[in-house]
Short mmCIF file of C-alpha atoms in Angstrom, two decimals:
data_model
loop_
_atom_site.label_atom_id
_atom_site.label_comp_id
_atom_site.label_asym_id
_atom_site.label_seq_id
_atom_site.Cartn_x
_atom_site.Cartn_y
_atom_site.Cartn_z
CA UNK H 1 120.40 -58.13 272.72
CA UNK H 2 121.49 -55.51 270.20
CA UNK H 3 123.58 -56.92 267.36
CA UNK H 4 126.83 -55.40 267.24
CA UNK H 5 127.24 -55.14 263.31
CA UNK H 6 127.70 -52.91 260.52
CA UNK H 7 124.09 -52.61 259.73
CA UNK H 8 123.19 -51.40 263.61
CA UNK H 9 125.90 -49.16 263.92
CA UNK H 10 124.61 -47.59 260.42
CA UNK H 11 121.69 -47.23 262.31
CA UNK H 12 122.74 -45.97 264.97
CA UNK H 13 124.60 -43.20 263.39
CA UNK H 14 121.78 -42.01 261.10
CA UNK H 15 119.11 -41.91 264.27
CA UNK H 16 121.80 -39.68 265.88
CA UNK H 17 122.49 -37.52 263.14
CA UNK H 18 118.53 -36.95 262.36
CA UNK H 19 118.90 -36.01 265.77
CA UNK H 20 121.35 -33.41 265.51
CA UNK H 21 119.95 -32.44 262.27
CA UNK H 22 116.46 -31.23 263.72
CA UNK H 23 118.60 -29.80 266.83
CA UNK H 24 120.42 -27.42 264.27
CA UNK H 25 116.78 -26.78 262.43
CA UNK H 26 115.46 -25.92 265.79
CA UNK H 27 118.85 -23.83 267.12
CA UNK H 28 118.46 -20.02 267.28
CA UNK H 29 121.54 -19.76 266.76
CA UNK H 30 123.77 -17.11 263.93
CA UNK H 31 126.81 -18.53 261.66
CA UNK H 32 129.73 -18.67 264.10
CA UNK H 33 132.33 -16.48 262.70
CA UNK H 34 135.18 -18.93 261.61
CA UNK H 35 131.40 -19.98 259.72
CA UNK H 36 130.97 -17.01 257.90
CA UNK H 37 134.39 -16.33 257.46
CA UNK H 38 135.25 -19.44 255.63
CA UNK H 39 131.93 -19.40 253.72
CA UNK H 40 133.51 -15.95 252.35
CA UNK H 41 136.60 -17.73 251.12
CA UNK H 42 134.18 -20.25 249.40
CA UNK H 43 133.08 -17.42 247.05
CA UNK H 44 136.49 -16.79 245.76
CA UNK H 45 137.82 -20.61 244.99
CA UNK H 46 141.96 -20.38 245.58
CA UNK H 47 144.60 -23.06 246.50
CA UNK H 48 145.20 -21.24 249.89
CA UNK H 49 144.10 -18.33 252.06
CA UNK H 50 145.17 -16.35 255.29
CA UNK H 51 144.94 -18.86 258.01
CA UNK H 52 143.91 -21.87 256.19
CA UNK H 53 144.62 -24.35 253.26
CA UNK H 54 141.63 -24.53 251.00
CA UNK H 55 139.64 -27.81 251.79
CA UNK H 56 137.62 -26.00 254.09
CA UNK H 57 136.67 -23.38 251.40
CA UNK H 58 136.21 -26.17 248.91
CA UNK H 59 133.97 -28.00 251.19
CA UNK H 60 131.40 -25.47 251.94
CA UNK H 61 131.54 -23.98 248.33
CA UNK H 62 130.52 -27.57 247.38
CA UNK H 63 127.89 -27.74 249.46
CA UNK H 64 126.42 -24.23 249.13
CA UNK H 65 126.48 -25.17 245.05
CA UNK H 66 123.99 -27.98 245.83
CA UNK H 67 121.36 -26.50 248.39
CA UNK H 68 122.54 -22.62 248.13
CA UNK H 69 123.57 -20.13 250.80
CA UNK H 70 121.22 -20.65 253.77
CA UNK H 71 123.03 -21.10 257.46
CA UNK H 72 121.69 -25.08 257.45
CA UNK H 73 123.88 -25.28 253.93
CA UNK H 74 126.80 -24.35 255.46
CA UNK H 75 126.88 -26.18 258.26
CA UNK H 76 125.50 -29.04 256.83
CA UNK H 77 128.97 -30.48 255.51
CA UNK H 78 129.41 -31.85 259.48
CA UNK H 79 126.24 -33.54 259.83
CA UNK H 80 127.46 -35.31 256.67
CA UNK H 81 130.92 -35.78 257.26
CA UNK H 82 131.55 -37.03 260.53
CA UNK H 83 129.00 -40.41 259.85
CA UNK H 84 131.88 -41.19 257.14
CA UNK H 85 134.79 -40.64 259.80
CA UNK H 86 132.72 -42.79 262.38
CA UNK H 87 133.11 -45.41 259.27
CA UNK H 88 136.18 -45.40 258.67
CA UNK H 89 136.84 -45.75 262.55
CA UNK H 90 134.89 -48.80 261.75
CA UNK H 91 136.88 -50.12 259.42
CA UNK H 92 140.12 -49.34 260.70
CA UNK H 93 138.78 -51.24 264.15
CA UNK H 94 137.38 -54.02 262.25
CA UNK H 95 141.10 -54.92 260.32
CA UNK H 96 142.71 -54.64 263.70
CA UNK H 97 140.67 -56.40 265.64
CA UNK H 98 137.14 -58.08 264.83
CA UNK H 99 133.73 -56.52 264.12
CA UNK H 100 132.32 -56.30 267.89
CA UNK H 101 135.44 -53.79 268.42
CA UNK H 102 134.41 -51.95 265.64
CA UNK H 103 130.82 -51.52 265.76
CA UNK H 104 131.71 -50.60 269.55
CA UNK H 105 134.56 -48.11 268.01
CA UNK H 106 132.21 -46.51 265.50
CA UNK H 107 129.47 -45.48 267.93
CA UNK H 108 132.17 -44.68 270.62
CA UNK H 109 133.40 -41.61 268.13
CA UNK H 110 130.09 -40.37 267.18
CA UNK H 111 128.76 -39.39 270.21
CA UNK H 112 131.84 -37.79 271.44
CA UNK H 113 131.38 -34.70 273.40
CA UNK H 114 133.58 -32.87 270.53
CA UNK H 115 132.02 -34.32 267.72
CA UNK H 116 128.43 -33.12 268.93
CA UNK H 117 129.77 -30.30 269.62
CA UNK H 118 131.12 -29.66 266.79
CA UNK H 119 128.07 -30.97 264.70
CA UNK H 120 126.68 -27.90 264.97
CA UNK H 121 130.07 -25.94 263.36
CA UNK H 122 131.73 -26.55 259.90
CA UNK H 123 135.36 -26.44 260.89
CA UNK H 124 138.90 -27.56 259.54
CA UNK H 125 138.93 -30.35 262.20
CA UNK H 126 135.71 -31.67 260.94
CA UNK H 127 137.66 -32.61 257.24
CA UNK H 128 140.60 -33.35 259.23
CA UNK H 129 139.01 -36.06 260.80
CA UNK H 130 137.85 -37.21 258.00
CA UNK H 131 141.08 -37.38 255.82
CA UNK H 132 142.92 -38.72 258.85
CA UNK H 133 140.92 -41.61 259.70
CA UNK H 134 140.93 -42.54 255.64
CA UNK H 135 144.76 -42.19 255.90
CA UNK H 136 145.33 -44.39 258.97
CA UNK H 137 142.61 -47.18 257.38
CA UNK H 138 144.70 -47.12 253.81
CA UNK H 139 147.75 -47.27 255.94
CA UNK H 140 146.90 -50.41 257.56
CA UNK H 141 145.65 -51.84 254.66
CA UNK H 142 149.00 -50.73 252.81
CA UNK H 143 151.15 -52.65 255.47
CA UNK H 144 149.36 -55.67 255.94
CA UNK H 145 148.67 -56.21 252.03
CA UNK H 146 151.62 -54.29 250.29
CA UNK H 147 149.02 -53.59 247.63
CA UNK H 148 149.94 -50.50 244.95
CA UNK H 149 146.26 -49.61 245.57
CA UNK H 150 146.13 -48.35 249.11
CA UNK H 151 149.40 -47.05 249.18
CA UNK H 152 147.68 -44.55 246.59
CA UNK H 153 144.85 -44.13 248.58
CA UNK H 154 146.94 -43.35 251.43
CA UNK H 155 148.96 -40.52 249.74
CA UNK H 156 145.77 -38.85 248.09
CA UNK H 157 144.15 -39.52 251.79
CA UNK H 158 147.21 -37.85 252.99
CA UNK H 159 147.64 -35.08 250.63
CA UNK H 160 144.32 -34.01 251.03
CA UNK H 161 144.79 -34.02 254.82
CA UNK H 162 147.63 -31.73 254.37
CA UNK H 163 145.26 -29.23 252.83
CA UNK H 164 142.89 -29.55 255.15
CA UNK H 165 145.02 -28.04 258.15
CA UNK H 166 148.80 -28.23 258.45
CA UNK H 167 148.73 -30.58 261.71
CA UNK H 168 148.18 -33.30 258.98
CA UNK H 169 151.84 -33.79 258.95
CA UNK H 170 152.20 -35.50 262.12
CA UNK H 171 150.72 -38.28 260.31
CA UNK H 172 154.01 -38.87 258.60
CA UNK H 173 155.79 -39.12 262.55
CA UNK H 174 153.33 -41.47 263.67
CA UNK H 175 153.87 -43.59 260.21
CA UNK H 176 157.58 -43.83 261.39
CA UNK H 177 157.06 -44.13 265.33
CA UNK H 178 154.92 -47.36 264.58
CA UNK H 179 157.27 -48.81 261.84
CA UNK H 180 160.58 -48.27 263.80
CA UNK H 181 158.72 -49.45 267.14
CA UNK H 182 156.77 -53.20 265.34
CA UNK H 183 159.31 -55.51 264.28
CA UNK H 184 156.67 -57.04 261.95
CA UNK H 185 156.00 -54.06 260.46
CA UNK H 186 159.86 -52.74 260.22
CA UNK H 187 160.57 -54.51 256.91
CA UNK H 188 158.46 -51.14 255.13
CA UNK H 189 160.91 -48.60 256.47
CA UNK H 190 162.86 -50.05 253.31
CA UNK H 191 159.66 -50.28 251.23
CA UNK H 192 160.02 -47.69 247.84
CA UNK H 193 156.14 -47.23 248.04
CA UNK H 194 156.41 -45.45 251.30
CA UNK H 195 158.04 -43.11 250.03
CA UNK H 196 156.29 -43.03 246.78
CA UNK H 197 153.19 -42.44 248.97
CA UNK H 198 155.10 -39.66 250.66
CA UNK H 199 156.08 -38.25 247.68
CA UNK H 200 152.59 -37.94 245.95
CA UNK H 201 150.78 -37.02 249.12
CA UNK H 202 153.98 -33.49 248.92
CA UNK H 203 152.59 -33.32 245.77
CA UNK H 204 149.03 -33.23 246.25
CA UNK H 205 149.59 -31.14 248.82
CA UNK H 206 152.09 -28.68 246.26
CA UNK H 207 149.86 -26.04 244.91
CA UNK H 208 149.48 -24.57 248.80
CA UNK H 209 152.78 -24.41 249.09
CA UNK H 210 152.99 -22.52 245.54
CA UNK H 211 150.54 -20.18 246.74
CA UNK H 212 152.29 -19.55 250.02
CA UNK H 213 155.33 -18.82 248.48
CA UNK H 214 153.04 -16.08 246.11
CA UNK H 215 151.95 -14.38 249.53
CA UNK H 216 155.42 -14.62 251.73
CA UNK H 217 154.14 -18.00 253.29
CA UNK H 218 151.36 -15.87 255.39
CA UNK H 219 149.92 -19.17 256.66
CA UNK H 220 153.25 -20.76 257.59
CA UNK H 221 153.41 -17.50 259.48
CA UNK H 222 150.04 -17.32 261.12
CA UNK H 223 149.80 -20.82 262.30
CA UNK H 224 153.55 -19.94 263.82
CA UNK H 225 152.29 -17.23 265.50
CA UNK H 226 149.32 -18.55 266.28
CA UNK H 227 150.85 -21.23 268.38
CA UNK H 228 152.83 -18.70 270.59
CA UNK H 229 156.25 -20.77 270.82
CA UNK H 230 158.26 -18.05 269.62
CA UNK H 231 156.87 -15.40 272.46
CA UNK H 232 156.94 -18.25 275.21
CA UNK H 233 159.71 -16.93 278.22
CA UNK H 234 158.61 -19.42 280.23
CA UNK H 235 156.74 -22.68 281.10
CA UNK H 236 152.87 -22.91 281.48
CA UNK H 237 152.19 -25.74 284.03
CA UNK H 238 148.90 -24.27 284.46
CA UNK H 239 148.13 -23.80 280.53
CA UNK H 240 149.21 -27.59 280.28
CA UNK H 241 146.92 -28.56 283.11
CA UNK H 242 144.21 -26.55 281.80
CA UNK H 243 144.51 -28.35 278.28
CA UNK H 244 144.53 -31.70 279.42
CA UNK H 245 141.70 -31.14 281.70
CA UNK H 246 139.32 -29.79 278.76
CA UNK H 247 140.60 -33.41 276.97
CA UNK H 248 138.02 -34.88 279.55
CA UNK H 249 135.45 -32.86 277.79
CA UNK H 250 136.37 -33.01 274.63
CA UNK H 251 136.83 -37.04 274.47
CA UNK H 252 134.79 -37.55 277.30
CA UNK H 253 135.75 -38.29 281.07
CA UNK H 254 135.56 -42.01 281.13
CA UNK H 255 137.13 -42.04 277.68
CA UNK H 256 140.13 -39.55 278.54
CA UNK H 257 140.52 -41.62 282.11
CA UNK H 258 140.55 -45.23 280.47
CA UNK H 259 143.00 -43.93 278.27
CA UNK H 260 145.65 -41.78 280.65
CA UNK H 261 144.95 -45.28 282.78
CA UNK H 262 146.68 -47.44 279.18
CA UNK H 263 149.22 -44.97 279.27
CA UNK H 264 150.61 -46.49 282.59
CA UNK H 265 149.62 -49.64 281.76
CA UNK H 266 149.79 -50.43 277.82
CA UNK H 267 149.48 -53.26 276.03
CA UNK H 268 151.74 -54.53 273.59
CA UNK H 269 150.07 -56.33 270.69
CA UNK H 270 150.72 -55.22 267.59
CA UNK H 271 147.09 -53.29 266.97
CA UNK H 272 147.22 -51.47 270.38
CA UNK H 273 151.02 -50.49 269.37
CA UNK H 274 149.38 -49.03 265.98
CA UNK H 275 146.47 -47.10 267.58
CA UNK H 276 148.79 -45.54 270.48
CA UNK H 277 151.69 -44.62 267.50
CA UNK H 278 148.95 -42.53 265.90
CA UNK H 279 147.12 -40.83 268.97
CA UNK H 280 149.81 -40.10 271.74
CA UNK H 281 152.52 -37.82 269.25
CA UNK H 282 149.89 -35.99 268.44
CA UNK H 283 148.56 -35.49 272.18
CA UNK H 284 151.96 -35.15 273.72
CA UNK H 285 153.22 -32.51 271.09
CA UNK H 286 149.67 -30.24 271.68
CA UNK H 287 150.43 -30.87 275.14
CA UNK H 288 154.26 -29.12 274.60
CA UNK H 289 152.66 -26.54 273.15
CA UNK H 290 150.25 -25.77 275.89
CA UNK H 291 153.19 -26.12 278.66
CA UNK H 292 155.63 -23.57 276.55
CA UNK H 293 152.92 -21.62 275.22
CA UNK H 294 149.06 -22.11 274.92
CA UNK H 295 146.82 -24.87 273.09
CA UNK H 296 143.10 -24.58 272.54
CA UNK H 297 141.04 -27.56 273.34
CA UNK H 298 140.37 -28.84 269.75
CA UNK H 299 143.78 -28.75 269.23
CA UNK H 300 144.61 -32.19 269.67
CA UNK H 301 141.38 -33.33 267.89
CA UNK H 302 142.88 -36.13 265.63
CA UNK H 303 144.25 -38.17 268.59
CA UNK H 304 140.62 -39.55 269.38
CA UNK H 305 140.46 -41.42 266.29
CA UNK H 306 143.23 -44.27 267.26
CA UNK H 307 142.41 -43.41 270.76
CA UNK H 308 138.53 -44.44 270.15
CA UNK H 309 139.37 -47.56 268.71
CA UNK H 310 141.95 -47.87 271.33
CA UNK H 311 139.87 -47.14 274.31
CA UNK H 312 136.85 -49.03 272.87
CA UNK H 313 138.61 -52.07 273.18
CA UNK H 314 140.49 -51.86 276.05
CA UNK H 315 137.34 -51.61 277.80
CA UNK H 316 135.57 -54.77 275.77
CA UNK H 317 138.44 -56.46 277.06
CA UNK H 318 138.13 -55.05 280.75
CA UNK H 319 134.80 -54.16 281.42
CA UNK H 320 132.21 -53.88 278.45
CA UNK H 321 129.97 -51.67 281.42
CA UNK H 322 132.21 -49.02 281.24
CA UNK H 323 132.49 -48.80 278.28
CA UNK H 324 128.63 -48.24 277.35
CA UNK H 325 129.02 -46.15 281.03
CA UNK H 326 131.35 -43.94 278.81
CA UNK H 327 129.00 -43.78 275.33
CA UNK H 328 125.69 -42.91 277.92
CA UNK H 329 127.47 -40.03 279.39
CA UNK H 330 129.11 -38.74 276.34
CA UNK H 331 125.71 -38.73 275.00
CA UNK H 332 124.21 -36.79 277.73
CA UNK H 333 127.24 -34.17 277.70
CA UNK H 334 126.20 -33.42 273.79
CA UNK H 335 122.34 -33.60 275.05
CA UNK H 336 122.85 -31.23 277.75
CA UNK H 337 125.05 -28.81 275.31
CA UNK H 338 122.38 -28.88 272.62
CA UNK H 339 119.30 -27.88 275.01
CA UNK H 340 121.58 -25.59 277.01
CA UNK H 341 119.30 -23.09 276.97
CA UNK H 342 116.42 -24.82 278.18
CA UNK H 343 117.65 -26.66 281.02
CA UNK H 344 119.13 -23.12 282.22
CA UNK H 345 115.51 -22.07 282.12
CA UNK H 346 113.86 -24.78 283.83
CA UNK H 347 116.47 -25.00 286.67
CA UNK H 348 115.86 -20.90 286.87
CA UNK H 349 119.40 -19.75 285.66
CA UNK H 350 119.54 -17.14 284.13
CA UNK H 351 121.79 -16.90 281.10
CA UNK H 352 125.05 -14.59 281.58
CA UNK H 353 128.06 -13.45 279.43
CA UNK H 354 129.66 -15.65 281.61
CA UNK H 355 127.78 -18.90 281.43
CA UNK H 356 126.17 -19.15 278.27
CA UNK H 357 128.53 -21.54 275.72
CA UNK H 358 126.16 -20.08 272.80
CA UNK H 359 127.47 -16.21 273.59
CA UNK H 360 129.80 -16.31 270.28
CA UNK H 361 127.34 -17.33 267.63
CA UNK H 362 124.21 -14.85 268.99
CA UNK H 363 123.39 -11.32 267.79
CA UNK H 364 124.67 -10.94 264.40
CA UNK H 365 121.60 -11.48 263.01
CA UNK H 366 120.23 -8.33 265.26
CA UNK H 367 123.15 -6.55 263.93
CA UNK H 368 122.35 -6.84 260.49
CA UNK H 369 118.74 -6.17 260.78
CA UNK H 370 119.06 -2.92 262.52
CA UNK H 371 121.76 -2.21 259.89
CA UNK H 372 120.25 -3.31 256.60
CA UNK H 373 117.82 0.61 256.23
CA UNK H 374 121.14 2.28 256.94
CA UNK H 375 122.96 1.06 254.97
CA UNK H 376 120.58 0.37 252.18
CA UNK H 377 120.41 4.14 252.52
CA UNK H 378 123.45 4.95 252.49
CA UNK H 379 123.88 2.50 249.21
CA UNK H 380 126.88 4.95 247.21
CA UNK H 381 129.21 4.59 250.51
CA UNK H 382 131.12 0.80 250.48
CA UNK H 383 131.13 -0.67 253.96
CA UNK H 384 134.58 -0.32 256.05
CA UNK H 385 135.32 -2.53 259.04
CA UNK H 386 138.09 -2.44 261.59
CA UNK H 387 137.37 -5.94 263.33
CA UNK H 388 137.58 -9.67 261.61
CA UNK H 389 134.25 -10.91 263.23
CA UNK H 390 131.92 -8.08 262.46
CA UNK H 391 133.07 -7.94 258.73
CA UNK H 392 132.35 -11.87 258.26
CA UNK H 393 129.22 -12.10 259.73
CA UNK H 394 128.21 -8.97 258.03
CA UNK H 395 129.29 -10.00 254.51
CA UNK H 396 126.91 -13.09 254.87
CA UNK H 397 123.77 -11.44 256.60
CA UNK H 398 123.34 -7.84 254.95
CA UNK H 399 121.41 -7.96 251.40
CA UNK H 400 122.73 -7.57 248.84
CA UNK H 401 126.22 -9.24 250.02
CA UNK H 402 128.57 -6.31 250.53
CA UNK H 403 131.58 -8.53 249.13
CA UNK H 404 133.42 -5.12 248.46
CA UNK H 405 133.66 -4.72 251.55
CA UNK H 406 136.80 -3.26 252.74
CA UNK H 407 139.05 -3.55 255.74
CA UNK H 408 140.54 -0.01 257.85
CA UNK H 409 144.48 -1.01 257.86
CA UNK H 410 146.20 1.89 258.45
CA UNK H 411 149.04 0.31 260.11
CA UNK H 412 148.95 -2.26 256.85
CA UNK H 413 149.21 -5.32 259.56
CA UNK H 414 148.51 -8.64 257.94
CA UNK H 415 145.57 -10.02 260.52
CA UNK H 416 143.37 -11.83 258.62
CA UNK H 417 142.03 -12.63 254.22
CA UNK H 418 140.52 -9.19 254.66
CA UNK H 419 143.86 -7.69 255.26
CA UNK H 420 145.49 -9.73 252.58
CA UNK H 421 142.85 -9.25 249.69
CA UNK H 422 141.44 -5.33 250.75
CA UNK H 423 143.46 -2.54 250.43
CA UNK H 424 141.65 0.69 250.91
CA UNK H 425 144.48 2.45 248.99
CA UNK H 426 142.31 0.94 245.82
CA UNK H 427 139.64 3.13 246.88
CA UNK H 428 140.89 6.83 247.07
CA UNK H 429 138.34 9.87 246.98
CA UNK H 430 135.52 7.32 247.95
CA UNK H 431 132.34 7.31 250.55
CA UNK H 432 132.28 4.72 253.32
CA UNK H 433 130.33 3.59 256.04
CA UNK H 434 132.32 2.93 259.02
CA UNK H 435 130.53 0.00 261.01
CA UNK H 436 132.95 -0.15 264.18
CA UNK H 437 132.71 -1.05 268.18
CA UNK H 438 135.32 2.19 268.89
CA UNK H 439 134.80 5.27 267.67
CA UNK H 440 136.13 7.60 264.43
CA UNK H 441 138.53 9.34 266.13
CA UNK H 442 141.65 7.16 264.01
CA UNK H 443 139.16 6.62 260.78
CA UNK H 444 138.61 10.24 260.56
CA UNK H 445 142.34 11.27 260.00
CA UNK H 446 142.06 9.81 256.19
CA UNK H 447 139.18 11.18 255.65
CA UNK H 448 137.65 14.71 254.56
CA UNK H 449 135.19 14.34 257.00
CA UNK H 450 133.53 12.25 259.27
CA UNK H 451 129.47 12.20 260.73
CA UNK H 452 127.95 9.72 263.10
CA UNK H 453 124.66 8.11 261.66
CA UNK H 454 123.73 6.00 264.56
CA UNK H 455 124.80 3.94 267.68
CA UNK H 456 123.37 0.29 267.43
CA UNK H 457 122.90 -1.43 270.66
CA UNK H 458 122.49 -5.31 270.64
CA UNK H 459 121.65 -6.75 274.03
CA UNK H 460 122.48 -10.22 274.60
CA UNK H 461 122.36 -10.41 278.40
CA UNK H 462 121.40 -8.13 281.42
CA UNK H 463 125.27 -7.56 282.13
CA UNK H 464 126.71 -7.51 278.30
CA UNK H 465 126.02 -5.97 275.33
CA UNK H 466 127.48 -5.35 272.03
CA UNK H 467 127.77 -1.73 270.82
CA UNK H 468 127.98 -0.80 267.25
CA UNK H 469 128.81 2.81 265.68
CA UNK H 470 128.15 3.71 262.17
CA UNK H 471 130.12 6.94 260.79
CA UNK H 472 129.29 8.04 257.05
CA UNK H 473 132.98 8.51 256.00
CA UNK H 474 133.67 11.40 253.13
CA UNK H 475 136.31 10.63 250.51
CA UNK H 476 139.29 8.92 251.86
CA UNK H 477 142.54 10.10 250.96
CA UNK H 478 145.14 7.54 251.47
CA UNK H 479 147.22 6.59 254.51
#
């Protein structure tokens, strides 16, 4: 009978990651374009940027500094991360409850449907995982010990969440719903190093806010609009349904029904009071957002690290079957998502725009290939794009790369870094090449003249394709 320790679930983790790591080797698949896009912010080190605070940026320009530019580099940062999330879900299990719970807990989260999936992606949620399970673990220890140290570690766990992506602050909501809610507990709603801890995780988290003010708080903005609120006129019952149904995917559908079963039947002990403060705010306030406006599946992402621990053991308690029921099938979701492509083929269906999961992160490379002669002929004119995804994934697969690259903003809308840091105003009287999936007939107007050089077809299916146009562009004259 497998021992349920540290040491096995160690083991455990690293088979699975090897695992994932020759799956990635093996994956003919391009950098998806949040990818690319990010790994362009890496080159330019800031405390903030369009969409995004900077850990994400930080992260991969780490990385790339050790093993250099190459797709595996980049995405690397998750194969590497999420083993020392799955620990700290360890840890945190093991201080609540005992070291079967955790060990249980640990493998539970990595072989999560999202967390495979995701394996294959750097991503903001993969380092906001990370600095939300080591906040929650230096929480508990803070409470139960009252010890200087892990209030610290809390707040620089805390601050670094915060610039890792803004939802970090619900932390601080779930810190409060658990202290008002545990009478043992309730004595640190008067503690001074709460607050302290608050205090220095606002300031960690300060110089984004200095550089938002610098650029009229453009990510305050975008994350606004991003969620939709302010445009909602009325409710979504079907967006909301919608969400919560992908939750059975992204947690996994034992996992998701074990815990919408708690919610209707909790327990109250203290830990299961703890892990349900820190995972249902977060799911019910994604879950308002998808009823009054939209919410993408990943958006409730750091629920399923109390909820793991919650769930795992629930079921220990209830039925331990289910429970390795759950981790089989999770593991055969992210199985069956890796070799996609080949179970299509042996079952004899054939791949579509429509039913291929991959569809985002194939035929960039193409691009670029058919590409690279022009525009190494073409090497006076800078490149000029009119689309976020074809610029990113560009910048990072043409040689040399074009990193003065501009973006065509003649209506000087704020869409994106390209928008924020290109301005093609900089560049009056100069040649471009206008890589675009429309045509010149805008382009042209600021221009002295404008000439087709080819139409690049990339065929990813036999009912889609992506079209490409490339216009040689003659000394723009401002717009």
């Amino acid at each position: 009978m497998l021992k349920t320790d540290f040491k096995n679930f160690l083991l455990i983790t690293i088979i699975i990651q090897l695992y994932r790591l020759f799956v990635l080797l093996n994956a003919q698949i391009d950098l998806y374009v949040d990818e690319a896009y990010y790994w362009g912010w890496s080159k330019e080190l800031a405390f903030g940027y369009y969409s995004k605070p900077p850990v994400i940026a930080w992260t991969i320009a780490l990385f790339t500094s050790l093993c250099g530019d190459g797709e595996l580099c980049i995405k690397l940062p998750s194969l590497v991360i999420y083993p020392i999330t799955a620990t700290f879900i360890y840890l945190i299990a093991k201080e609540l409850f005992d070291e079967k719970v955790a060990f249980w807990s640990g493998v539970a989260f990595i072989t999560l449907p999202a967390v495979s999936m995701s394996s294959l992606i750097i991503s903001t949620d993969v380092v906001l995982l990370l600095f939300w399970s080591m906040s929650l673990y230096f929480f508990v220890k803070a409470i139960k010990s009252d010890r200087g140290l892990y209030w610290a570690l809390a707040a620089v766990s805390a601050g670094f969440g915060l610039l890792s992506k803004y939802t970090m602050i619900i932390f601080i909501f779930s810190v409060f719903l658990f202290l008002f809610t545990e009478h043992r507990y309730k004595k640190h709603l008067k503690n001074p190093k709460l607050y302290l801890t608050m205090i220095a995780a606002a300031l960690i988290y300060f110089p984004n806010l200095l550089w938002n003010a610098s650029h009229q708080y453009i990510s305050f903005m975008h994350t606004k609009n991003l969620s939709g609120i302010e445009k909602a006129s009325h409710f979504h019952l079907d967006k909301l349904l919608e969400f919560l149904g992908s939750q059975f995917l992204v947690f996994g559908p034992i996992f998701f029904a074990t815990y919408l079963y708690f919610l209707f039947r909790p327990k109250t002990a203290t830990p299961y009071k703890l892990l349900l403060s820190f995972s249902l705010p977060f799911l019910a306030i994604i879950s308002l957002q998808a009823f009054y406006s939209k919410a993408l599946a990943n958006w409730a992402a750091p629920t399923y690290v109390a909820a793991t621990i919650l769930v795992a053991a629930y079921l220990l308690e209830k039925s331990r079957r289910l429970l390795v029921a759950g981790i089989l099938l999770n593991l055969l979701l992210g199985m069956a998502f890796y070799h996609y492509h080949a179970i299509a083929s042996t079952l004899g269906i054939e791949l579509t725009s429509k039913n291929d999961p991959y569809k985002r992160v194939r035929g960039y490379k193409d691009l670029a290939r058919k590409l690279q002669p022009i525009v190494d002929q073409y090497d006076y004119a800078k490149l000029l794009f009119d689309d976020r995804t074809t610029m990113a994934e560009m910048i990072y697969y043409l040689h040399p790369h074009p990193f003065d690259a501009v973006m065509f903003n003649p209506r000087h809308v704020l869409a994106s870094q390209y928008h924020l840091t290109t301005d093609l105003n900089d560049h009056l009287g100069e040649n471009f090449l206008f890589i675009t999936t429309k045509d010149d007939s805008l382009a042209k107007e600021y221009f002295d003249s404008s000439k087709l050089i080819d139409t690049i077809e990339i065929p990813l299916y036999k009912d889609y394709k992506r079209v490409y146009r490339v216009y040689l562009l003659h000394r723009f004259k401002g717009y």
